[in-house]
Amino acid sequence: MNLSFFTLGERLRNKIFFGVALVALVPFIISGVFAVYLVNRSHSDDVVKVQTNLLNGKAIEVKKYVSESIDQLNLSIAMDNTNQSIVRYLQPFEDFVDQSRVLMLRNGKRIVFGILRSQLKDLLQNALAANKAFDELYFIDAQTGLEIAYEANYPTHYEEEGLFHDFSELPQFLAAKSGEGYHIGEVNQTLSGPVVEVAAPVKNEEGSVVGVLAGQLNLSGLRGSFEGTTLGKAGYLYLVGANGDLLFHSDPKKASPEANLGSAPLVSGFLANGGMIVGSNQGTYTSFWGEEVVAMATPLKVRPNDPWLLVVEWPTADANQAVGILRNQFLLFFVAVLALTVILSVFLANRIAKPISVLQIGAERIATGIFDNPVEIHTKDELEDLGMAFNKMMAGLKQLQQLKDEFVFIAAHELRTPVAAIKGYLSMIMDGEVGKIDETAKEFIQKVVNANQRLIQLVNDLLQVARSEAGRLTIQVAAIDIVEPIKSVLDELKPLADEKAIKVVYEPTTIPKALADAVRLKEVVVNLVGNAIKYMGTQDVKGGAKPSGSGGSVTLSHEVKDNTIITHIKDTGIGMPPEAQKKLFEKFYRVQSDKTREITGTGLGLFIVKQIVEKMDGKIWVESEEGKGSTFSFSLPMASNIPSQSAQASSTPVMSS
């Protein structure tokens, strides 16, 4: 049996084994979390159902008590006339035959009853006898608003002369007089318990409102319904009024007529929203009595505008006791397994991911041309072997890079002399120093001159790149006025712009001096403006003057921002797509399209420009859109806040066309 496989891959196989073991634990973790969720969800649903049933049942009892009591006030009176009033005032000159229906008031006025007063007293006494919940009842005439009859369920010293109060402005009288239904007032606490003022319309046989039957309804009859109501071992139920006062509580120890529960979470939200529960009617919080409870509430529309609130609160310790032991045991086991799983996961992740991360960082360094920092991986397994191979590869790449740089530098340096000599000899031939040449020969020689010029540019660019990458690119930064170097460059490029009928616009503004190398700055501007002119497109010129600016325009401007001087070079050329802009400053990259195919270049100019600008502590970027032109911008550090003298002296814009 060949054991080489097991020996060679034993350490990596062990890691895979632990990974598989970890994957095997995932179903257990998921099932455990799901089981805990189901236990809690099922228990929560059960608590909600119990509380809902208790609230609904108690709400029915309260509404039934109030509605049955008020129904006793729905009366009808038979009268001997069609007037809508039981009483009326007699005029001083008026006599009335039936003096039994006439009564002299203390203010000297006389009133006449439409029915016998004994009938009214019998009516009130029968209503009190039918429902002991009323402490007192009084009858109010609909037209005059006078209280004309009064009866109580307890001894009273309410004298005959105390009657005939004017209740015409009372809210309960006005509401009941409208005939739309009964009126219930606010709850008031008395020695006998909470009471409410109620009023209902009294109609004659024709259905017209002739009076209002009002009284004081004692709610103490509900106390027995609340007391003794329990939920589990410690749950309780209570009712609060529209102002937050505690009306009834199922636990006599917590029942206090002076208690106001307006600060309790569900009650405070109910009061703040005008007697409505906005959002959930459930919650877990610390109760008015300092217990952590799970609660539920429901409003009672006993009063149309000011409902009461019925609340059930169940201490969480009591509510969760049924499932607490089982859930705690399961959670303890689950936490132990989870902790072990986390420890193994962290160990395994660090064991495998850290060496890979080290390799990734090393690869990123190589991508940027850094070959001097070998990776260090000490895992004593295949990953360490991979790190050693990676370092060997890095060393090889470094040697290749050095050989390439040396070759490029030597080749460019050696080519510089012969191409310069070729340029000189061609210039002598073109100048006729070796004899007169015909036009055909001159045309051929001019093509050789152009090709040699491109070769010279390539050699110079290669030397520039080689110096930059070898760290031999010299930059001498000083506080300079950048206007003059730019104007000098534009003067040099004017013939090239005129040849293509391109207008170059430069209107220097008053700007501070910048920290830059004047010579290198010229290289940057020559490259950027030269590219703008070169990629503007060509036009056929067959003698004669061209219209000014017919070939497009290149505009230079400055901007002072955040202690830097930004120079913008905007052209109206062919522009470029977004994907090309991302690679524009890379070595040997050129935008490839039908419009640029005939334009020559090395793809090194913008790379060199970027190197120069960054070595002067600046930045360079481009904004472009196909068919609408490009704007190249580069920033330089500001030397001081002293304005440029040459910019102040030069008030004439530099324009060429």
XYZ file of C-alpha atoms in Angstrom:
657
model
C 0.000 0.000 0.000
C 1.366 3.421 -0.997
C 1.518 5.622 2.083
C 3.147 8.589 0.383
C -0.200 10.334 -0.140
C -1.134 10.142 3.523
C 2.325 11.251 4.655
C 2.473 14.124 2.203
C -1.002 15.483 2.878
C -1.486 14.556 6.505
C -1.331 18.053 7.955
C -3.609 19.597 5.328
C -5.975 16.643 5.625
C -6.264 17.248 9.370
C -7.340 20.812 8.667
C -9.928 19.588 6.190
C -11.125 17.122 8.834
C -11.674 19.911 11.358
C -13.460 21.925 8.685
C -15.794 19.023 7.962
C -16.384 18.567 11.694
C -17.307 22.216 11.935
C -19.743 21.874 9.048
C -21.281 18.888 10.823
C -22.005 21.104 13.832
C -23.919 23.658 11.795
C -27.140 21.586 11.580
C -27.028 21.122 15.346
C -26.640 24.851 15.920
C -29.453 25.656 13.508
C -31.757 23.065 15.054
C -30.918 24.331 18.558
C -31.661 27.928 17.697
C -34.856 26.886 15.965
C -35.929 24.793 18.955
C -35.367 27.692 21.356
C -37.255 29.949 18.994
C -40.199 27.550 18.832
C -40.291 27.178 22.635
C -40.299 30.949 23.137
C -42.736 31.560 20.305
C -45.152 28.914 21.508
C -44.972 30.203 25.062
C -45.410 33.823 23.931
C -48.449 32.836 21.866
C -49.948 31.050 24.864
C -49.435 34.109 27.087
C -51.063 36.337 24.481
C -54.053 34.020 24.134
C -54.628 33.852 27.893
C -54.383 37.627 28.297
C -56.630 38.253 25.288
C -59.343 35.939 26.595
C -59.240 37.556 30.047
C -59.443 41.088 28.619
C -62.286 40.261 26.242
C -64.332 38.579 28.974
C -63.848 41.422 31.452
C -64.586 44.061 28.799
C -67.945 42.397 28.112
C -68.789 42.440 31.826
C -67.964 46.154 32.244
C -69.885 47.220 29.135
C -72.858 45.099 30.133
C -72.959 46.614 33.624
C -72.919 50.183 32.301
C -75.310 49.604 29.399
C -77.910 47.737 31.488
C -77.834 50.492 34.096
C -78.295 53.242 31.538
C -81.108 51.336 29.804
C -83.182 51.941 32.943
C -83.186 55.633 32.055
C -84.896 55.154 28.694
C -88.409 56.315 29.657
C -91.481 57.675 27.896
C -94.089 59.993 29.454
C -97.764 60.368 28.499
C -98.797 64.045 28.601
C -102.176 65.743 28.340
C -101.004 68.189 25.660
C -98.671 68.254 22.727
C -96.215 70.673 24.283
C -92.591 69.607 24.418
C -92.287 70.951 27.936
C -93.369 69.548 31.285
C -93.326 72.969 32.926
C -93.789 76.560 31.804
C -93.777 79.980 33.470
C -97.128 81.741 34.229
C -97.381 85.381 33.363
C -98.295 87.769 36.237
C -101.756 88.422 34.767
C -102.446 84.799 33.869
C -104.711 82.556 35.985
C -104.660 78.760 35.920
C -107.679 76.671 36.828
C -105.900 73.573 38.212
C -103.946 75.057 41.098
C -102.525 71.590 41.986
C -100.209 71.969 39.050
C -99.088 75.500 39.962
C -96.057 76.131 42.185
C -94.724 79.438 43.475
C -90.888 79.703 43.295
C -88.775 81.576 45.820
C -88.054 84.297 43.272
C -91.761 85.023 42.997
C -92.305 83.343 39.658
C -95.002 80.733 39.128
C -94.609 77.552 37.061
C -97.238 75.144 35.741
C -96.608 71.367 35.441
C -97.790 69.508 32.334
C -98.208 66.320 34.387
C -98.805 65.633 38.042
C -95.661 65.964 40.170
C -96.552 62.753 41.921
C -96.134 61.004 38.569
C -92.595 62.356 38.289
C -91.702 61.196 41.805
C -93.128 57.741 41.095
C -91.116 57.645 37.864
C -87.844 58.392 39.679
C -88.572 56.002 42.537
C -89.358 53.168 40.122
C -86.100 53.817 38.215
C -84.101 53.744 41.469
C -85.821 50.578 42.588
C -85.110 48.895 39.245
C -81.348 49.541 39.438
C -79.618 49.950 42.779
C -76.477 51.115 40.962
C -77.877 54.651 40.864
C -77.271 56.680 44.014
C -79.629 59.472 42.905
C -81.794 60.584 39.997
C -83.199 63.953 38.998
C -85.519 65.095 36.287
C -84.757 68.167 34.133
C -87.342 69.900 31.945
C -86.245 69.961 28.301
C -87.342 73.513 27.496
C -86.520 75.456 30.650
C -83.608 73.362 31.912
C -85.123 73.387 35.426
C -84.622 70.494 37.838
C -88.216 69.629 38.770
C -87.891 66.275 40.570
C -85.267 64.505 42.678
C -84.973 61.105 44.403
C -82.047 59.289 46.099
C -81.277 55.750 47.302
C -79.977 57.092 50.593
C -81.372 59.469 53.244
C -81.125 63.069 52.102
C -82.099 66.512 53.344
C -82.750 67.724 49.828
C -85.717 70.078 50.549
C -88.511 70.995 48.184
C -87.181 74.499 47.993
C -83.821 73.145 46.777
C -85.342 72.052 43.508
C -85.726 74.049 40.329
C -81.999 74.638 39.767
C -81.177 75.792 36.265
C -79.220 72.980 34.558
C -79.661 74.318 31.045
C -75.858 74.724 30.554
C -74.761 71.340 31.901
C -73.005 69.164 29.251
C -74.996 66.064 30.182
C -78.261 67.966 29.832
C -77.356 69.427 26.443
C -76.118 66.070 25.109
C -79.211 64.181 26.225
C -81.603 66.951 25.126
C -80.359 66.576 21.543
C -82.051 63.183 21.507
C -79.060 61.408 19.965
C -78.523 59.144 22.960
C -77.314 59.015 26.511
C -74.383 60.938 27.977
C -71.721 59.632 30.359
C -69.563 62.074 32.290
C -66.105 61.708 33.764
C -65.409 59.293 36.612
C -65.202 60.841 40.077
C -63.955 59.147 43.211
C -66.283 59.292 46.214
C -66.376 57.633 49.621
C -68.722 54.998 48.250
C -66.529 54.342 45.219
C -66.129 55.659 41.667
C -69.239 57.294 40.197
C -70.184 58.819 36.838
C -72.876 61.303 35.890
C -75.235 59.892 33.259
C -78.162 61.434 31.439
C -80.754 60.153 28.963
C -83.578 61.849 27.037
C -87.208 61.363 28.108
C -89.723 61.460 25.275
C -93.482 61.825 25.025
C -95.810 59.560 23.061
C -94.966 61.397 19.849
C -91.236 60.814 20.257
C -90.372 64.410 21.156
C -87.834 65.066 23.929
C -89.691 66.602 26.885
C -87.089 66.121 29.583
C -83.768 64.661 30.665
C -83.424 61.965 33.299
C -79.984 62.323 34.906
C -78.324 60.694 37.843
C -75.211 59.453 39.552
C -74.233 55.892 38.581
C -72.104 54.154 41.203
C -69.567 51.776 39.594
C -68.817 49.950 42.840
C -70.894 47.066 41.594
C -67.954 46.174 39.325
C -65.587 45.747 42.247
C -66.750 42.208 42.909
C -66.209 41.361 39.238
C -62.568 42.446 39.439
C -61.607 41.160 42.861
C -60.507 37.555 42.764
C -59.671 37.613 39.052
C -56.173 36.129 38.698
C -53.803 35.131 35.944
C -51.473 32.329 36.928
C -50.217 32.867 40.459
C -49.431 36.575 40.396
C -51.121 38.078 37.328
C -53.724 40.803 37.828
C -56.224 43.007 36.028
C -57.144 46.656 36.476
C -59.295 49.391 34.942
C -58.238 53.036 34.558
C -60.349 56.038 33.630
C -59.810 58.569 30.859
C -57.487 60.628 33.086
C -55.381 57.668 34.234
C -57.031 57.237 37.689
C -57.190 53.662 38.962
C -60.867 52.596 39.129
C -60.649 48.891 40.028
C -57.907 46.333 40.630
C -58.197 42.571 40.972
C -55.622 42.585 43.803
C -57.067 44.413 46.856
C -53.508 45.137 48.069
C -52.816 47.195 44.964
C -56.249 48.860 44.788
C -55.963 52.493 45.872
C -58.517 55.200 44.922
C -55.753 57.841 44.964
C -53.488 55.968 42.505
C -52.963 57.511 39.076
C -51.355 55.205 36.493
C -50.762 57.851 33.833
C -47.020 57.075 33.873
C -47.429 53.340 33.156
C -46.172 52.572 29.612
C -49.402 51.325 28.011
C -51.519 53.847 29.930
C -49.303 56.824 29.081
C -49.426 55.983 25.367
C -53.194 55.578 25.602
C -53.623 58.995 27.226
C -51.118 60.732 24.933
C -52.976 59.585 21.818
C -56.394 60.796 22.913
C -57.763 57.505 24.165
C -56.312 55.334 21.385
C -53.609 52.678 21.361
C -51.193 53.446 18.541
C -49.028 50.494 17.540
C -48.929 47.316 19.594
C -51.253 46.804 22.565
C -48.660 44.526 24.185
C -45.410 45.173 25.975
C -42.875 44.073 28.553
C -41.925 46.699 31.120
C -41.659 47.561 34.817
C -45.157 48.077 36.198
C -46.455 50.900 38.404
C -45.823 48.606 41.381
C -42.195 47.889 40.401
C -42.581 44.439 38.868
C -41.228 43.266 35.501
C -44.393 42.272 33.661
C -45.669 41.197 30.280
C -48.795 43.266 29.665
C -51.688 43.750 27.286
C -54.385 46.434 27.145
C -57.654 47.128 25.384
C -59.716 50.347 25.386
C -63.368 50.321 26.466
C -65.578 52.659 24.454
C -67.944 53.308 27.361
C -67.613 57.047 26.806
C -67.528 58.047 23.127
C -64.844 60.715 23.560
C -63.004 59.472 26.656
C -62.729 55.660 26.690
C -61.485 53.715 29.660
C -58.544 51.305 29.515
C -58.540 47.709 30.664
C -55.042 46.357 31.412
C -53.785 42.897 32.342
C -50.251 42.530 33.708
C -48.475 39.247 34.358
C -45.123 39.209 36.196
C -42.586 37.677 33.816
C -41.139 35.427 36.515
C -44.541 33.816 36.968
C -45.444 33.821 33.263
C -42.186 32.133 32.200
C -41.887 29.692 35.057
C -43.516 26.862 33.109
C -40.854 26.759 30.397
C -37.990 28.422 32.249
C -36.332 25.272 33.575
C -36.469 23.395 30.273
C -35.274 26.384 28.274
C -32.412 27.147 30.673
C -31.114 23.577 30.506
C -31.218 23.579 26.745
C -29.610 27.004 26.498
C -26.784 25.959 28.824
C -25.974 22.969 26.642
C -26.340 25.052 23.503
C -24.010 27.787 24.799
C -21.354 25.192 25.705
C -21.440 23.641 22.230
C -21.508 27.079 20.619
C -18.489 28.248 22.629
C -16.517 25.182 21.594
C -17.511 25.704 17.985
C -16.444 29.368 18.068
C -13.054 28.481 19.551
C -12.431 25.878 16.872
C -13.644 28.240 14.153
C -11.325 31.051 15.230
C -8.372 28.700 15.507
C -9.034 27.141 12.120
C -9.728 30.465 10.407
C -6.478 31.974 11.700
C -4.565 28.820 10.853
C -5.622 28.870 7.198
C -6.571 32.481 6.435
C -3.510 34.231 7.879
C -0.948 32.612 5.537
C -3.253 33.265 2.567
C -3.571 36.892 3.646
C 0.244 37.157 3.844
C 0.504 35.789 0.295
C -2.133 38.239 -0.900
C -0.236 41.212 0.556
C 2.968 39.940 -1.034
C 1.236 39.630 -4.431
C -0.072 43.198 -4.127
C 3.465 44.440 -3.404
C 4.750 42.631 -6.490
C 1.969 44.245 -8.568
C 3.304 47.663 -7.528
C 6.888 46.709 -8.413
C 8.193 46.029 -4.873
C 10.322 42.879 -4.728
C 12.359 43.475 -1.562
C 9.922 42.164 1.109
C 9.679 38.334 1.145
C 6.637 36.765 2.815
C 7.042 34.919 6.122
C 4.818 31.886 6.705
C 5.636 29.451 9.533
C 2.805 26.915 9.583
C 4.976 23.797 9.106
C 2.721 22.512 6.364
C 2.028 22.929 2.666
C 1.220 26.615 3.136
C 4.765 27.214 4.394
C 6.080 25.385 1.349
C 3.906 27.619 -0.815
C 5.349 30.712 0.883
C 8.904 29.560 0.176
C 8.033 29.002 -3.476
C 6.429 32.439 -3.559
C 9.650 34.051 -2.256
C 11.681 32.245 -4.916
C 9.312 33.564 -7.559
C 9.625 37.094 -6.110
C 13.416 36.876 -6.250
C 13.254 35.750 -9.854
C 10.879 38.572 -10.776
C 13.162 41.074 -9.064
C 16.117 39.845 -11.088
C 14.090 40.012 -14.299
C 12.924 43.528 -13.451
C 16.492 44.649 -12.814
C 17.670 43.097 -16.074
C 14.789 44.716 -17.953
C 15.416 48.151 -16.451
C 19.132 47.878 -17.140
C 18.497 46.753 -20.716
C 15.987 49.555 -21.345
C 18.345 52.154 -19.904
C 21.389 50.907 -21.820
C 19.446 50.438 -25.065
C 17.843 53.878 -24.848
C 21.160 55.488 -23.925
C 22.993 53.758 -26.767
C 20.242 54.623 -29.259
C 20.264 58.265 -28.274
C 23.593 59.039 -30.019
C 22.874 57.414 -33.403
C 19.338 58.841 -33.686
C 20.721 62.278 -32.848
C 23.365 61.827 -35.568
C 20.698 60.681 -38.028
C 18.680 63.767 -37.192
C 21.703 66.001 -37.826
C 22.618 64.458 -41.146
C 19.011 64.535 -42.342
C 18.807 68.196 -41.388
C 21.964 68.898 -43.438
C 20.527 67.074 -46.440
C 17.224 68.937 -46.171
C 19.114 72.245 -45.941
C 20.962 71.438 -49.217
C 24.430 71.331 -47.717
C 25.264 68.170 -49.722
C 23.757 69.426 -52.900
C 20.352 70.316 -54.261
C 17.657 67.654 -53.998
C 14.434 67.464 -55.967
C 10.938 67.597 -54.427
C 10.403 63.842 -54.655
C 13.570 63.112 -52.704
C 12.723 65.830 -50.217
C 9.310 64.244 -49.636
C 10.903 60.856 -48.966
C 13.562 62.338 -46.708
C 10.851 64.226 -44.733
C 9.168 60.936 -43.972
C 12.484 59.626 -42.663
C 12.863 62.791 -40.557
C 9.384 62.261 -39.054
C 10.088 58.620 -38.293
C 13.438 59.533 -36.715
C 11.702 62.201 -34.590
C 9.278 59.607 -33.256
C 12.222 57.351 -32.480
C 13.950 60.176 -30.602
C 10.768 60.781 -28.582
C 10.534 57.072 -27.741
C 14.194 56.981 -26.640
C 13.717 60.066 -24.445
C 10.549 58.618 -22.893
C 12.247 55.312 -22.152
C 15.146 57.086 -20.501
C 12.728 59.167 -18.449
C 10.824 56.078 -17.293
C 14.058 54.235 -16.494
C 15.322 57.137 -14.388
C 12.000 57.391 -12.560
C 11.801 53.701 -11.709
C 15.466 53.660 -10.683
C 14.860 56.647 -8.401
C 17.147 58.874 -10.442
C 14.482 61.332 -11.620
C 15.695 64.672 -10.212
C 13.147 67.227 -9.050
C 14.255 70.633 -7.785
C 11.224 72.146 -6.063
C 11.140 75.890 -5.374
C 8.580 78.644 -4.966
C 7.898 79.677 -8.572
C 5.411 81.649 -10.600
C 3.788 78.984 -12.799
C 2.311 81.493 -15.244
C 5.553 82.261 -17.097
C 6.569 78.613 -17.732
C 3.101 77.866 -19.042
C 3.135 80.909 -21.350
C 6.547 79.799 -22.641
C 5.207 76.320 -23.443
C 2.179 77.742 -25.250
C 4.467 79.895 -27.402
C 6.401 76.764 -28.390
C 3.213 74.862 -29.250
C 1.591 77.725 -31.160
C 2.774 76.520 -34.590
C 1.365 73.062 -33.918
C -1.976 74.570 -32.885
C -2.040 76.917 -35.890
C -1.395 74.002 -38.203
C -4.667 72.395 -37.054
C -6.570 75.689 -36.691
C -6.931 75.106 -32.941
C -7.445 78.054 -30.621
C -5.412 77.925 -27.404
C -6.828 80.196 -24.709
C -4.951 81.057 -21.520
C -6.153 83.865 -19.287
C -3.889 83.846 -16.221
C -5.421 85.063 -12.997
C -3.807 86.441 -9.854
C -2.608 83.306 -8.097
C 0.001 82.601 -5.391
C 3.337 81.001 -6.115
C 3.534 77.214 -6.209
C 6.146 74.726 -5.003
C 7.329 73.130 -8.243
C 10.235 72.476 -10.590
C 9.935 74.930 -13.479
C 11.635 72.613 -15.988
C 9.540 69.619 -15.007
C 6.402 71.770 -15.005
C 7.103 72.615 -18.643
C 7.346 68.895 -19.425
C 3.932 68.355 -17.840
C 2.275 71.204 -19.721
C 3.953 70.276 -23.039
C 2.645 66.739 -22.732
C -0.921 67.654 -21.682
C -1.420 70.548 -24.137
C 0.391 68.631 -26.906
C -1.953 65.665 -26.398
C -4.984 67.973 -26.444
C -3.876 69.394 -29.794
C -2.829 66.025 -31.202
C -6.108 64.276 -30.337
C -8.263 67.192 -31.473
C -8.368 65.679 -34.979
C -6.898 66.849 -38.264
C -8.236 69.141 -40.981
C -7.208 69.395 -44.602
C -5.607 72.702 -45.421
C -5.096 73.544 -49.075
C -3.522 76.926 -48.855
C -5.033 80.109 -47.621
C -5.907 81.120 -44.097
C -8.216 78.994 -41.967
C -10.991 80.479 -39.905
C -9.923 81.184 -36.329
C -10.741 78.275 -34.066
C -12.309 76.136 -36.758
C -10.397 73.072 -35.458
C -11.572 73.329 -31.826
C -10.103 74.922 -28.719
C -7.863 74.230 -25.725
C -8.446 76.347 -22.619
C -6.105 76.636 -19.625
C -7.248 78.015 -16.262
C -6.227 78.020 -12.615
C -8.104 77.430 -9.367
C -6.903 77.981 -5.794
C -8.392 75.413 -3.413
C -7.341 73.957 -0.044
C -3.798 75.427 -0.127
C -3.194 74.028 -3.615
C -3.108 75.554 -7.086
C -5.082 73.491 -9.586
C -4.439 73.887 -13.323
C -7.212 72.763 -15.691
C -6.520 71.987 -19.373
C -9.846 71.612 -21.168
C -10.202 70.630 -24.822
C -13.111 70.123 -27.194
C -11.644 66.986 -28.717
C -12.835 63.425 -29.169
C -12.990 62.545 -25.446
C -12.690 59.000 -24.086
C -14.877 56.310 -22.451
C -14.866 55.722 -18.632
C -12.998 52.409 -18.894
C -10.125 54.131 -20.708
C -9.876 56.841 -18.040
C -9.114 54.214 -15.366
C -5.962 53.013 -17.220
C -4.895 56.290 -18.797
C -1.855 56.890 -16.543
C -0.465 53.359 -16.831
C 2.746 52.576 -18.729
C 2.377 51.942 -22.473
C -1.416 52.351 -22.346
C -3.048 54.094 -25.306
C -6.748 54.582 -26.011
C -7.600 52.362 -28.959
C -10.410 53.510 -31.251
C -11.040 54.300 -34.905
C -10.329 57.970 -34.184
C -6.937 57.366 -32.538
C -5.597 54.576 -34.727
C -3.708 56.948 -37.047
C -2.252 59.044 -34.181
C 1.253 57.984 -33.182
C 2.497 57.767 -29.590
C 4.444 55.632 -27.116
C 1.895 55.415 -24.294
C 4.514 56.707 -21.857
C 3.804 60.443 -21.797
C 0.983 60.467 -19.250
C 2.793 57.901 -17.094
C 5.808 60.255 -16.955
C 3.530 63.241 -16.253
C 1.967 61.416 -13.312
C 5.410 60.533 -11.916
C 6.572 64.161 -12.161
C 3.417 65.650 -10.603
C 3.417 63.205 -7.702
C 7.136 63.830 -7.015
C 6.196 67.524 -6.668
C 3.578 66.471 -4.027
C 0.729 67.027 -6.453
C -2.104 64.996 -7.957
C -3.393 64.575 -11.501
C -6.788 63.401 -12.763
C -9.007 63.536 -15.815
C -12.700 64.065 -16.559
C -13.889 63.151 -20.026
C -16.910 62.237 -22.115
C -16.815 60.723 -25.566
C -17.511 63.275 -28.271
C -17.439 66.224 -25.846
C -13.765 66.552 -24.969
C -11.585 66.067 -21.899
C -10.361 68.104 -18.937
C -6.984 67.208 -17.426
C -6.298 68.744 -14.030
C -3.214 68.682 -11.819
C -2.581 70.254 -8.420
C 0.589 71.721 -6.917
C 1.213 72.806 -3.298
C 0.865 76.518 -2.665
C 4.145 78.218 -1.696
C 2.585 81.243 -0.003
C -0.399 83.534 -0.130
C 1.600 86.256 -1.950
C 0.074 86.788 -5.419
C 2.157 86.090 -8.477
C 3.840 89.275 -9.698
C 3.861 88.206 -13.323
C 0.185 87.410 -13.222
C -0.489 90.877 -11.851
C 1.714 92.461 -14.495
C 0.188 90.490 -17.364
C -3.334 91.647 -17.897
C -3.501 90.575 -21.556
C -4.906 87.025 -22.143
C -2.646 84.650 -24.072
C -4.493 83.344 -27.095
C -3.265 81.586 -30.180
C -5.071 80.366 -33.197
